[in-house]
PDB file of C-alpha atoms in Angstrom:
ATOM      1  CA  MET A 588     -39.346  49.113 116.543  1.00  0.00           C
ATOM      2  CA  ILE A 589     -39.205  52.032 114.119  1.00  0.00           C
ATOM      3  CA  ASP A 590     -38.849  51.122 110.436  1.00  0.00           C
ATOM      4  CA  ARG A 591     -36.271  53.730 109.476  1.00  0.00           C
ATOM      5  CA  ARG A 592     -36.548  52.866 105.797  1.00  0.00           C
ATOM      6  CA  ARG A 593     -40.013  54.425 105.740  1.00  0.00           C
ATOM      7  CA  GLY A 594     -39.984  56.938 108.535  1.00  0.00           C
ATOM      8  CA  CYS A 595     -37.850  59.595 110.121  1.00  0.00           C
ATOM      9  CA  GLU A 596     -38.568  59.281 113.818  1.00  0.00           C
ATOM     10  CA  HIS A 597     -35.677  60.123 116.099  1.00  0.00           C
ATOM     11  CA  PRO A 598     -35.226  61.471 119.642  1.00  0.00           C
ATOM     12  CA  PRO A 599     -35.755  65.187 120.233  1.00  0.00           C
ATOM     13  CA  GLY A 600     -32.858  67.357 119.119  1.00  0.00           C
ATOM     14  CA  CYS A 601     -32.015  65.289 116.037  1.00  0.00           C
ATOM     15  CA  HIS A 602     -31.947  67.137 112.689  1.00  0.00           C
ATOM     16  CA  THR A 603     -32.226  70.455 114.522  1.00  0.00           C
ATOM     17  CA  GLY A 604     -28.571  71.091 115.368  1.00  0.00           C
ATOM     18  CA  GLN A 605     -29.425  70.735 119.065  1.00  0.00           C
ATOM     19  CA  ALA A 606     -28.147  67.184 119.560  1.00  0.00           C
ATOM     20  CA  PRO A 607     -24.333  66.914 119.848  1.00  0.00           C
ATOM     21  CA  THR A 608     -22.623  65.220 116.924  1.00  0.00           C
ATOM     22  CA  LEU A 609     -19.144  64.702 118.373  1.00  0.00           C
ATOM     23  CA  ALA A 610     -17.587  61.233 118.481  1.00  0.00           C
ATOM     24  CA  SER A 611     -20.257  59.600 116.302  1.00  0.00           C
ATOM     25  CA  ALA A 612     -18.322  58.670 113.137  1.00  0.00           C
ATOM     26  CA  THR A 613     -18.389  54.998 112.199  1.00  0.00           C
ATOM     27  CA  THR A 614     -15.580  53.159 113.962  1.00  0.00           C
ATOM     28  CA  LYS A 615     -15.267  50.200 111.579  1.00  0.00           C
ATOM     29  CA  ALA A 616     -14.561  51.883 108.240  1.00  0.00           C
ATOM     30  CA  ARG A 617     -10.827  51.983 107.551  1.00  0.00           C
ATOM     31  CA  ARG A 618     -10.733  51.024 103.882  1.00  0.00           C
ATOM     32  CA  TRP A 619     -13.429  51.982 101.403  1.00  0.00           C
ATOM     33  CA  LEU A 620     -14.808  50.898  98.047  1.00  0.00           C
ATOM     34  CA  LEU A 621     -17.062  53.345  96.211  1.00  0.00           C
ATOM     35  CA  VAL A 622     -19.031  51.870  93.305  1.00  0.00           C
ATOM     36  CA  GLU A 623     -20.902  54.131  90.903  1.00  0.00           C
ATOM     37  CA  HIS A 624     -24.451  52.895  90.416  1.00  0.00           C
ATOM     38  CA  ALA A 625     -27.112  55.343  89.293  1.00  0.00           C
ATOM     39  CA  GLY A 626     -29.862  52.741  89.381  1.00  0.00           C
ATOM     40  CA  PRO A 627     -32.197  52.162  92.351  1.00  0.00           C
ATOM     41  CA  TRP A 628     -30.676  51.562  95.792  1.00  0.00           C
ATOM     42  CA  ALA A 629     -32.271  49.008  98.090  1.00  0.00           C
ATOM     43  CA  ALA A 630     -32.397  49.561 101.848  1.00  0.00           C
ATOM     44  CA  ASP A 631     -29.034  47.795 102.086  1.00  0.00           C
ATOM     45  CA  VAL A 632     -26.212  47.815  99.553  1.00  0.00           C
ATOM     46  CA  ALA A 633     -26.186  44.008  99.502  1.00  0.00           C
ATOM     47  CA  GLY A 634     -29.843  43.967  98.466  1.00  0.00           C
ATOM     48  CA  SER A 635     -29.483  46.371  95.541  1.00  0.00           C
ATOM     49  CA  GLU A 636     -29.912  45.133  91.965  1.00  0.00           C
ATOM     50  CA  LEU A 637     -26.446  45.634  90.483  1.00  0.00           C
ATOM     51  CA  PRO A 638     -24.659  44.767  87.225  1.00  0.00           C
ATOM     52  CA  ALA A 639     -22.616  41.573  87.488  1.00  0.00           C
ATOM     53  CA  THR A 640     -19.233  43.273  87.857  1.00  0.00           C
ATOM     54  CA  ALA A 641     -20.479  45.658  90.526  1.00  0.00           C
ATOM     55  CA  ARG A 642     -22.191  42.813  92.386  1.00  0.00           C
ATOM     56  CA  ALA A 643     -19.003  40.745  92.446  1.00  0.00           C
ATOM     57  CA  LEU A 644     -16.977  43.714  93.738  1.00  0.00           C
ATOM     58  CA  VAL A 645     -19.511  44.471  96.481  1.00  0.00           C
ATOM     59  CA  ASP A 646     -19.552  40.838  97.604  1.00  0.00           C
ATOM     60  CA  ARG A 647     -15.766  40.562  97.556  1.00  0.00           C
ATOM     61  CA  ALA A 648     -15.371  43.777  99.541  1.00  0.00           C
ATOM     62  CA  ALA A 649     -17.764  42.492 102.196  1.00  0.00           C
ATOM     63  CA  SER A 650     -15.721  39.311 102.576  1.00  0.00           C
ATOM     64  CA  LEU A 651     -12.552  41.392 103.067  1.00  0.00           C
ATOM     65  CA  GLY A 652     -14.002  43.827 105.591  1.00  0.00           C
ATOM     66  CA  VAL A 653     -13.917  46.771 103.176  1.00  0.00           C
ATOM     67  CA  ARG A 654     -16.710  49.312 103.567  1.00  0.00           C
ATOM     68  CA  THR A 655     -18.732  49.675 100.377  1.00  0.00           C
ATOM     69  CA  GLN A 656     -20.750  52.708  99.312  1.00  0.00           C
ATOM     70  CA  LEU A 657     -22.858  53.004  96.187  1.00  0.00           C
ATOM     71  CA  ILE A 658     -22.471  56.462  94.665  1.00  0.00           C
ATOM     72  CA  ARG A 659     -24.071  58.543  91.913  1.00  0.00           C
ATOM     73  CA  ARG A 660     -23.835  62.077  90.620  1.00  0.00           C
ATOM     74  CA  PRO A 661     -26.178  64.529  92.344  1.00  0.00           C
ATOM     75  CA  GLY A 662     -29.621  64.272  90.760  1.00  0.00           C
ATOM     76  CA  HIS A 663     -28.591  61.442  88.400  1.00  0.00           C
ATOM     77  CA  ARG A 664     -30.946  58.448  88.399  1.00  0.00           C
ATOM     78  CA  GLU A 665     -31.310  55.535  86.006  1.00  0.00           C
ATOM     79  CA  ARG A 666     -33.712  52.636  85.907  1.00  0.00           C
ATOM     80  CA  ALA A 667     -32.550  49.155  86.855  1.00  0.00           C
ATOM     81  CA  GLY A 668     -30.678  47.322  84.106  1.00  0.00           C
ATOM     82  CA  ARG A 669     -29.626  50.375  82.091  1.00  0.00           C
ATOM     83  CA  THR A 670     -26.058  50.303  83.438  1.00  0.00           C
ATOM     84  CA  ALA A 671     -25.444  46.648  82.531  1.00  0.00           C
ATOM     85  CA  GLY A 672     -22.462  46.076  80.264  1.00  0.00           C
ATOM     86  CA  ARG A 673     -20.741  49.381  80.994  1.00  0.00           C
ATOM     87  CA  PRO A 674     -17.335  49.673  82.699  1.00  0.00           C
ATOM     88  CA  VAL A 675     -17.869  50.383  86.386  1.00  0.00           C
ATOM     89  CA  ARG A 676     -16.354  53.514  87.901  1.00  0.00           C
ATOM     90  CA  VAL A 677     -14.822  52.717  91.292  1.00  0.00           C
ATOM     91  CA  MET A 678     -12.879  54.559  93.932  1.00  0.00           C
ATOM     92  CA  VAL A 679     -10.849  52.992  96.719  1.00  0.00           C
ATOM     93  CA  ALA A 680      -9.586  54.756  99.819  1.00  0.00           C
ATOM     94  CA  ASP A 681      -7.499  54.083 102.896  1.00  0.00           C
ATOM     95  CA  THR A 682      -8.610  56.620 105.497  1.00  0.00           C
ATOM     96  CA  THR A 683      -6.363  55.549 108.358  1.00  0.00           C
ATOM     97  CA  ALA A 684      -3.083  55.196 106.469  1.00  0.00           C
ATOM     98  CA  GLU A 685      -0.205  57.383 107.659  1.00  0.00           C
ATOM     99  CA  ILE A 686      -0.992  59.521 104.618  1.00  0.00           C
ATOM    100  CA  PRO A 687      -4.643  58.829 103.711  1.00  0.00           C
ATOM    101  CA  TRP A 688      -5.316  58.370 100.004  1.00  0.00           C
ATOM    102  CA  ILE A 689      -8.090  57.864  97.472  1.00  0.00           C
ATOM    103  CA  ALA A 690      -7.730  56.448  93.963  1.00  0.00           C
ATOM    104  CA  GLU A 691     -10.049  56.003  90.990  1.00  0.00           C
ATOM    105  CA  GLY A 692     -10.445  53.515  88.164  1.00  0.00           C
ATOM    106  CA  HIS A 693     -12.835  51.932  85.663  1.00  0.00           C
ATOM    107  CA  VAL A 694     -13.207  48.148  85.635  1.00  0.00           C
ATOM    108  CA  GLU A 695     -14.880  45.820  83.151  1.00  0.00           C
ATOM    109  CA  HIS A 696     -14.317  42.620  85.143  1.00  0.00           C
ATOM    110  CA  PRO A 697     -14.133  42.056  88.931  1.00  0.00           C
ATOM    111  CA  ASP A 698     -10.566  40.796  88.637  1.00  0.00           C
ATOM    112  CA  ASP A 699      -9.523  44.162  87.193  1.00  0.00           C
ATOM    113  CA  LEU A 700      -9.614  45.585  90.737  1.00  0.00           C
ATOM    114  CA  ASP A 701      -7.231  44.101  93.287  1.00  0.00           C
ATOM    115  CA  LEU A 702      -9.077  44.594  96.554  1.00  0.00           C
ATOM    116  CA  GLY A 703      -6.407  42.552  98.284  1.00  0.00           C
ATOM    117  CA  ALA A 704      -3.970  45.371  97.573  1.00  0.00           C
ATOM    118  CA  LEU A 705      -6.387  47.809  99.199  1.00  0.00           C
ATOM    119  CA  VAL A 706      -6.531  45.647 102.315  1.00  0.00           C
ATOM    120  CA  ARG A 707      -2.728  45.726 102.428  1.00  0.00           C
ATOM    121  CA  GLY A 708      -2.834  49.512 102.214  1.00  0.00           C
ATOM    122  CA  VAL A 709      -1.543  49.613  98.640  1.00  0.00           C
ATOM    123  CA  VAL A 710      -3.105  51.454  95.701  1.00  0.00           C
ATOM    124  CA  PRO A 711      -4.424  48.828  93.216  1.00  0.00           C
ATOM    125  CA  GLU A 712      -2.584  48.882  89.884  1.00  0.00           C
ATOM    126  CA  SER A 713      -5.788  49.569  87.959  1.00  0.00           C
ATOM    127  CA  CYS A 714      -6.428  52.809  89.912  1.00  0.00           C
ATOM    128  CA  ILE A 715      -4.859  56.257  89.800  1.00  0.00           C
ATOM    129  CA  LEU A 716      -4.338  58.419  92.874  1.00  0.00           C
ATOM    130  CA  MET A 717      -6.642  61.428  92.997  1.00  0.00           C
ATOM    131  CA  LYS A 718      -5.265  64.863  93.843  1.00  0.00           C
ATOM    132  CA  GLU A 719      -8.585  66.387  94.882  1.00  0.00           C
ATOM    133  CA  PRO A 720     -10.785  65.277  97.798  1.00  0.00           C
ATOM    134  CA  VAL A 721     -14.129  63.554  97.352  1.00  0.00           C
ATOM    135  CA  PHE A 722     -17.315  64.500  99.225  1.00  0.00           C
ATOM    136  CA  LEU A 723     -20.114  62.018  99.926  1.00  0.00           C
ATOM    137  CA  VAL A 724     -23.604  63.149 100.926  1.00  0.00           C
ATOM    138  CA  CYS A 725     -25.972  60.468 102.195  1.00  0.00           C
ATOM    139  CA  THR A 726     -29.247  60.592 100.249  1.00  0.00           C
ATOM    140  CA  HIS A 727     -30.351  57.019 100.929  1.00  0.00           C
ATOM    141  CA  ALA A 728     -34.144  57.340 101.012  1.00  0.00           C
ATOM    142  CA  LYS A 729     -34.793  53.599 101.249  1.00  0.00           C
ATOM    143  CA  ARG A 730     -32.732  53.558 104.433  1.00  0.00           C
ATOM    144  CA  ASN A 731     -34.240  56.681 105.988  1.00  0.00           C
ATOM    145  CA  ALA A 732     -36.517  59.331 104.516  1.00  0.00           C
ATOM    146  CA  CYS A 733     -34.636  62.148 106.280  1.00  0.00           C
ATOM    147  CA  CYS A 734     -31.402  61.250 104.518  1.00  0.00           C
ATOM    148  CA  ALA A 735     -32.993  62.086 101.170  1.00  0.00           C
ATOM    149  CA  ARG A 736     -35.107  65.015 102.343  1.00  0.00           C
ATOM    150  CA  LEU A 737     -32.147  66.761 103.994  1.00  0.00           C
ATOM    151  CA  GLY A 738     -29.282  65.359 101.945  1.00  0.00           C
ATOM    152  CA  LEU A 739     -30.488  65.935  98.382  1.00  0.00           C
ATOM    153  CA  PRO A 740     -30.434  69.759  98.530  1.00  0.00           C
ATOM    154  CA  ILE A 741     -26.925  69.706 100.017  1.00  0.00           C
ATOM    155  CA  ALA A 742     -25.644  67.273  97.384  1.00  0.00           C
ATOM    156  CA  ARG A 743     -27.067  69.519  94.665  1.00  0.00           C
ATOM    157  CA  VAL A 744     -25.578  72.743  96.067  1.00  0.00           C
ATOM    158  CA  LEU A 745     -22.173  71.180  96.765  1.00  0.00           C
ATOM    159  CA  GLY A 746     -22.171  69.579  93.331  1.00  0.00           C
ATOM    160  CA  GLU A 747     -22.717  72.974  91.722  1.00  0.00           C
ATOM    161  CA  SER A 748     -19.920  74.469  93.824  1.00  0.00           C
ATOM    162  CA  LEU A 749     -17.463  71.600  93.266  1.00  0.00           C
ATOM    163  CA  PRO A 750     -18.262  69.903  89.939  1.00  0.00           C
ATOM    164  CA  GLY A 751     -17.055  66.328  89.772  1.00  0.00           C
ATOM    165  CA  ARG A 752     -16.044  66.128  93.435  1.00  0.00           C
ATOM    166  CA  VAL A 753     -19.452  65.469  95.039  1.00  0.00           C
ATOM    167  CA  TRP A 754     -21.476  62.262  95.081  1.00  0.00           C
ATOM    168  CA  GLU A 755     -24.744  61.107  96.528  1.00  0.00           C
ATOM    169  CA  THR A 756     -24.187  57.920  98.502  1.00  0.00           C
ATOM    170  CA  THR A 757     -25.846  55.127 100.414  1.00  0.00           C
ATOM    171  CA  HIS A 758     -26.071  54.942 104.217  1.00  0.00           C
ATOM    172  CA  VAL A 759     -22.905  56.197 105.944  1.00  0.00           C
ATOM    173  CA  GLY A 760     -24.095  55.540 109.507  1.00  0.00           C
ATOM    174  CA  GLY A 761     -25.970  57.753 111.945  1.00  0.00           C
ATOM    175  CA  ASP A 762     -29.132  58.683 110.053  1.00  0.00           C
ATOM    176  CA  ARG A 763     -30.248  60.654 113.111  1.00  0.00           C
ATOM    177  CA  TYR A 764     -27.528  63.152 112.126  1.00  0.00           C
ATOM    178  CA  ALA A 765     -28.846  63.756 108.608  1.00  0.00           C
ATOM    179  CA  ALA A 766     -27.818  65.515 106.514  1.00  0.00           C
ATOM    180  CA  ASN A 767     -24.539  63.586 106.670  1.00  0.00           C
ATOM    181  CA  LEU A 768     -21.363  64.568 104.818  1.00  0.00           C
ATOM    182  CA  VAL A 769     -18.161  62.494 104.552  1.00  0.00           C
ATOM    183  CA  CYS A 770     -14.850  63.968 103.370  1.00  0.00           C
ATOM    184  CA  LEU A 771     -12.401  61.533 101.763  1.00  0.00           C
ATOM    185  CA  PRO A 772      -9.623  60.495 101.883  1.00  0.00           C
ATOM    186  CA  HIS A 773      -9.441  61.255 105.622  1.00  0.00           C
ATOM    187  CA  GLY A 774     -12.921  59.908 106.401  1.00  0.00           C
ATOM    188  CA  LEU A 775     -14.074  63.034 108.237  1.00  0.00           C
ATOM    189  CA  TYR A 776     -17.750  62.840 109.203  1.00  0.00           C
ATOM    190  CA  TYR A 777     -20.150  65.763 109.620  1.00  0.00           C
ATOM    191  CA  GLY A 778     -23.823  65.731 110.557  1.00  0.00           C
ATOM    192  CA  SER A 779     -26.922  67.914 110.855  1.00  0.00           C
ATOM    193  CA  MET A 780     -25.565  70.043 108.035  1.00  0.00           C
ATOM    194  CA  SER A 781     -27.074  73.108 106.424  1.00  0.00           C
ATOM    195  CA  GLN A 782     -26.157  74.043 102.869  1.00  0.00           C
ATOM    196  CA  ALA A 783     -23.966  76.932 104.044  1.00  0.00           C
ATOM    197  CA  ALA A 784     -22.236  74.725 106.618  1.00  0.00           C
ATOM    198  CA  ALA A 785     -21.546  72.037 104.035  1.00  0.00           C
ATOM    199  CA  ILE A 786     -19.911  74.548 101.687  1.00  0.00           C
ATOM    200  CA  ALA A 787     -17.789  75.892 104.557  1.00  0.00           C
ATOM    201  CA  VAL A 788     -16.668  72.364 105.461  1.00  0.00           C
ATOM    202  CA  ALA A 789     -15.777  71.518 101.868  1.00  0.00           C
ATOM    203  CA  ASN A 790     -13.757  74.707 101.445  1.00  0.00           C
ATOM    204  CA  ALA A 791     -11.916  74.115 104.722  1.00  0.00           C
ATOM    205  CA  TYR A 792     -11.100  70.512 103.860  1.00  0.00           C
ATOM    206  CA  ARG A 793      -9.750  71.434 100.436  1.00  0.00           C
ATOM    207  CA  SER A 794      -7.323  73.715 102.285  1.00  0.00           C
ATOM    208  CA  GLY A 795      -6.268  71.002 104.741  1.00  0.00           C
ATOM    209  CA  GLY A 796      -8.528  72.024 107.617  1.00  0.00           C
ATOM    210  CA  LEU A 797     -11.764  71.122 109.310  1.00  0.00           C
ATOM    211  CA  VAL A 798     -14.697  72.890 110.940  1.00  0.00           C
ATOM    212  CA  LEU A 799     -15.374  71.802 114.501  1.00  0.00           C
ATOM    213  CA  ASP A 800     -19.073  72.693 114.493  1.00  0.00           C
ATOM    214  CA  ARG A 801     -21.133  69.692 113.339  1.00  0.00           C
ATOM    215  CA  TYR A 802     -17.961  67.571 113.203  1.00  0.00           C
ATOM    216  CA  ARG A 803     -18.805  63.950 114.014  1.00  0.00           C
ATOM    217  CA  GLY A 804     -15.249  62.629 114.015  1.00  0.00           C
ATOM    218  CA  ARG A 805     -12.958  60.526 111.866  1.00  0.00           C
ATOM    219  CA  ALA A 806     -13.962  57.109 110.578  1.00  0.00           C
ATOM    220  CA  GLY A 807     -12.063  54.041 111.776  1.00  0.00           C
ATOM    221  CA  ILE A 808     -11.159  55.498 115.175  1.00  0.00           C
ATOM    222  CA  PRO A 809     -12.804  54.430 118.482  1.00  0.00           C
ATOM    223  CA  GLU A 810     -15.426  56.852 119.771  1.00  0.00           C
ATOM    224  CA  PRO A 811     -13.509  57.794 122.955  1.00  0.00           C
ATOM    225  CA  SER A 812     -10.507  58.756 120.815  1.00  0.00           C
ATOM    226  CA  GLN A 813     -12.761  60.833 118.569  1.00  0.00           C
ATOM    227  CA  ALA A 814     -14.097  62.621 121.640  1.00  0.00           C
ATOM    228  CA  ALA A 815     -10.629  63.206 123.106  1.00  0.00           C
ATOM    229  CA  GLU A 816      -9.446  64.724 119.834  1.00  0.00           C
ATOM    230  CA  HIS A 817     -12.551  66.915 119.650  1.00  0.00           C
ATOM    231  CA  PHE A 818     -12.091  68.414 123.120  1.00  0.00           C
ATOM    232  CA  VAL A 819      -8.379  69.087 122.589  1.00  0.00           C
ATOM    233  CA  ARG A 820      -9.167  70.812 119.302  1.00  0.00           C
ATOM    234  CA  ALA A 821     -11.814  72.912 121.048  1.00  0.00           C
ATOM    235  CA  HIS A 822      -9.315  73.806 123.788  1.00  0.00           C
ATOM    236  CA  THR A 823      -6.404  74.680 121.495  1.00  0.00           C
ATOM    237  CA  GLY A 824      -8.259  75.989 118.440  1.00  0.00           C
ATOM    238  CA  GLU A 825      -6.281  73.574 116.240  1.00  0.00           C
ATOM    239  CA  LEU A 826      -8.236  72.982 113.011  1.00  0.00           C
ATOM    240  CA  SER A 827      -5.671  71.489 110.630  1.00  0.00           C
ATOM    241  CA  VAL A 828      -6.619  67.916 109.730  1.00  0.00           C
ATOM    242  CA  GLY A 829      -3.392  66.371 111.032  1.00  0.00           C
ATOM    243  CA  GLY A 830      -2.776  68.833 113.864  1.00  0.00           C
ATOM    244  CA  VAL A 831      -4.034  66.595 116.696  1.00  0.00           C
ATOM    245  CA  ALA A 832      -3.328  62.902 117.345  1.00  0.00           C
ATOM    246  CA  VAL A 833      -4.445  60.551 120.117  1.00  0.00           C
ATOM    247  CA  GLU A 834      -1.358  58.688 121.326  1.00  0.00           C
ATOM    248  CA  SER A 835      -2.875  56.354 123.913  1.00  0.00           C
ATOM    249  CA  THR A 836      -6.069  55.612 125.821  1.00  0.00           C
ATOM    250  CA  ARG A 837      -7.129  53.676 128.903  1.00  0.00           C
ATOM    251  CA  SER A 838     -10.803  52.973 129.610  1.00  0.00           C
ATOM    252  CA  GLU A 839     -12.743  51.800 132.634  1.00  0.00           C
ATOM    253  CA  GLY A 840     -16.471  51.564 132.114  1.00  0.00           C
ATOM    254  CA  ASP A 841     -17.766  54.776 130.562  1.00  0.00           C
ATOM    255  CA  VAL A 842     -14.652  56.762 131.543  1.00  0.00           C
ATOM    256  CA  THR A 843     -11.600  57.030 129.277  1.00  0.00           C
ATOM    257  CA  GLU A 844      -8.259  58.693 129.984  1.00  0.00           C
ATOM    258  CA  ALA A 845      -6.256  59.693 126.909  1.00  0.00           C
ATOM    259  CA  VAL A 846      -2.987  61.350 125.989  1.00  0.00           C
ATOM    260  CA  VAL A 847      -3.345  63.618 122.970  1.00  0.00           C
ATOM    261  CA  ARG A 848      -0.506  65.303 121.114  1.00  0.00           C
ATOM    262  CA  HIS A 849      -0.865  68.774 119.636  1.00  0.00           C
ATOM    263  CA  GLY A 850       2.365  69.737 117.932  1.00  0.00           C
ATOM    264  CA  ASP A 851       5.094  69.449 120.584  1.00  0.00           C
ATOM    265  CA  VAL A 852       2.585  69.580 123.438  1.00  0.00           C
ATOM    266  CA  ARG A 853       0.746  66.736 125.102  1.00  0.00           C
ATOM    267  CA  PHE A 854      -2.564  66.887 126.911  1.00  0.00           C
ATOM    268  CA  ARG A 855      -4.076  64.472 129.387  1.00  0.00           C
ATOM    269  CA  ILE A 856      -7.839  64.342 129.053  1.00  0.00           C
ATOM    270  CA  VAL A 857     -10.490  62.361 130.903  1.00  0.00           C
ATOM    271  CA  ILE A 858     -13.828  61.913 129.155  1.00  0.00           C
ATOM    272  CA  GLU A 859     -17.076  60.176 130.047  1.00  0.00           C
ATOM    273  CA  ARG A 860     -19.776  58.664 127.858  1.00  0.00           C
ATOM    274  CA  THR A 861     -23.102  60.110 128.911  1.00  0.00           C
ATOM    275  CA  ALA A 862     -26.699  60.599 127.803  1.00  0.00           C
ATOM    276  CA  PHE A 863     -27.769  63.738 125.984  1.00  0.00           C
ATOM    277  CA  ALA A 864     -30.865  65.188 127.603  1.00  0.00           C
ATOM    278  CA  PRO A 865     -32.592  67.852 125.476  1.00  0.00           C
ATOM    279  CA  CYS A 866     -34.944  69.781 127.751  1.00  0.00           C
ATOM    280  CA  GLY A 867     -35.176  66.830 130.118  1.00  0.00           C
ATOM    281  CA  THR A 868     -37.020  64.587 127.649  1.00  0.00           C
ATOM    282  CA  ALA A 869     -37.743  61.059 128.757  1.00  0.00           C
ATOM    283  CA  CYS A 870     -36.167  59.412 125.684  1.00  0.00           C
ATOM    284  CA  ALA A 871     -32.869  61.241 126.043  1.00  0.00           C
ATOM    285  CA  ASP A 872     -31.010  58.065 127.002  1.00  0.00           C
ATOM    286  CA  SER A 873     -31.226  56.921 123.363  1.00  0.00           C
ATOM    287  CA  VAL A 874     -28.809  59.697 122.336  1.00  0.00           C
ATOM    288  CA  MET A 875     -25.327  59.184 123.742  1.00  0.00           C
ATOM    289  CA  THR A 876     -22.452  61.645 123.696  1.00  0.00           C
ATOM    290  CA  TYR A 877     -19.277  62.502 125.639  1.00  0.00           C
ATOM    291  CA  ARG A 878     -18.226  65.158 128.122  1.00  0.00           C
ATOM    292  CA  ALA A 879     -14.793  66.206 129.303  1.00  0.00           C
ATOM    293  CA  LEU A 880     -14.125  65.674 133.007  1.00  0.00           C
ATOM    294  CA  ALA A 881     -10.520  66.914 133.045  1.00  0.00           C
ATOM    295  CA  LEU A 882      -8.064  68.418 130.587  1.00  0.00           C
ATOM    296  CA  GLU A 883      -4.499  69.410 131.427  1.00  0.00           C
ATOM    297  CA  GLN A 884      -1.236  69.990 129.643  1.00  0.00           C
ATOM    298  CA  ILE A 885       1.538  67.567 130.585  1.00  0.00           C
ATOM    299  CA  GLN A 886       5.280  67.555 130.004  1.00  0.00           C
ATOM    300  CA  CYS A 887       6.549  65.964 126.800  1.00  0.00           C
ATOM    301  CA  GLY A 888       8.620  63.554 128.870  1.00  0.00           C
ATOM    302  CA  THR A 889       5.644  62.305 130.874  1.00  0.00           C
ATOM    303  CA  PRO A 890       5.089  58.544 130.321  1.00  0.00           C
ATOM    304  CA  VAL A 891       2.115  57.776 128.085  1.00  0.00           C
ATOM    305  CA  LEU A 892      -0.749  55.582 129.216  1.00  0.00           C
ATOM    306  CA  THR A 893      -0.474  51.818 128.912  1.00  0.00           C
TER     307      THR A 893
END
C-alpha cells in the first residue's frame, strides 16, 4: 500500500491534465466548518494539535456529520501552541441549500458557535453572512506531498489576486487531482489546476459562472448526478452555476439514467461508470470516470424517472 502522506505515487495521467476529473467531487460534504489554524497540520484533521476551543469544535462537527477543514492564509505558518488563547476564526457553509451560503465569525468558547443551527441549515447567530466567495486550495503536505508541491504556488498566486478570499486548507479529497481548488459556498471542486486556470476559475465563479475544463463537480451530490450535469453542460454550453439541475436518476449497476433540466428544457442522459485507460496502461482500472451513452432532449411534459 502506498503511504500517501510521504509520497506522490498515482496512476499514469494524474497531475498531468490527462486524467479526466469529472464527477470526482466528494459526495458526503453538504455542510462545512472551516477553522483557522496556522500551526502544524497532522495527516488527519483529528490528529492535529489544536487549541482547546478549536479541538472542541472539530470534535463536535465530526459527531454531527459536518465536514471540517483547517485553513490558514497562504504562506502563513506558526509553531504549535502559539495560537492558544486567541479567538478562533471560523466559517460555516451550507453548499446544498436552495441558496448556498457561507458565514464567518470569531469564537472564544466552543458554545459560541451553534453547529446544531448549521445542521438545520440555519446561519448560527454568532456568524455573519459573507458577500464574497471563499476559495480553498489544498496544500496538505502531511497527507500527500503533491498537494503541497502543486497547491502552494496556486494558493500564493490566487491570494495575491484576491486578498482575503483565499485559504490554504487540509485534504479536500482526491489527492490524485492535485492541485485541488474548492469554491464556496457552492462547493465546486476543480483539480489538476495550473495557476492560470485557477485564476480563470476564480474570476468566473465571482461572476456566477464556472469553467468546465478541470471541473470535478459539486460537493454533496452523487457522482452519477455530477457526471450527468457535466455532460449536459458540455452539450448545451451552459456555464452559469445554477443553470443546470439533475431532477431524477435511476441506476442499475454501473449505468445511470438521469433527467436533467436546463432552463425550460429537459434532457434524458444515460451514463456509465468506466475505467480510464491512459495509453493502455495496466493500472488504468484504478482511475474511474464516466462516459455518456445517450443524450436526448425530451418534452417538458415527459414523466420524470422514478
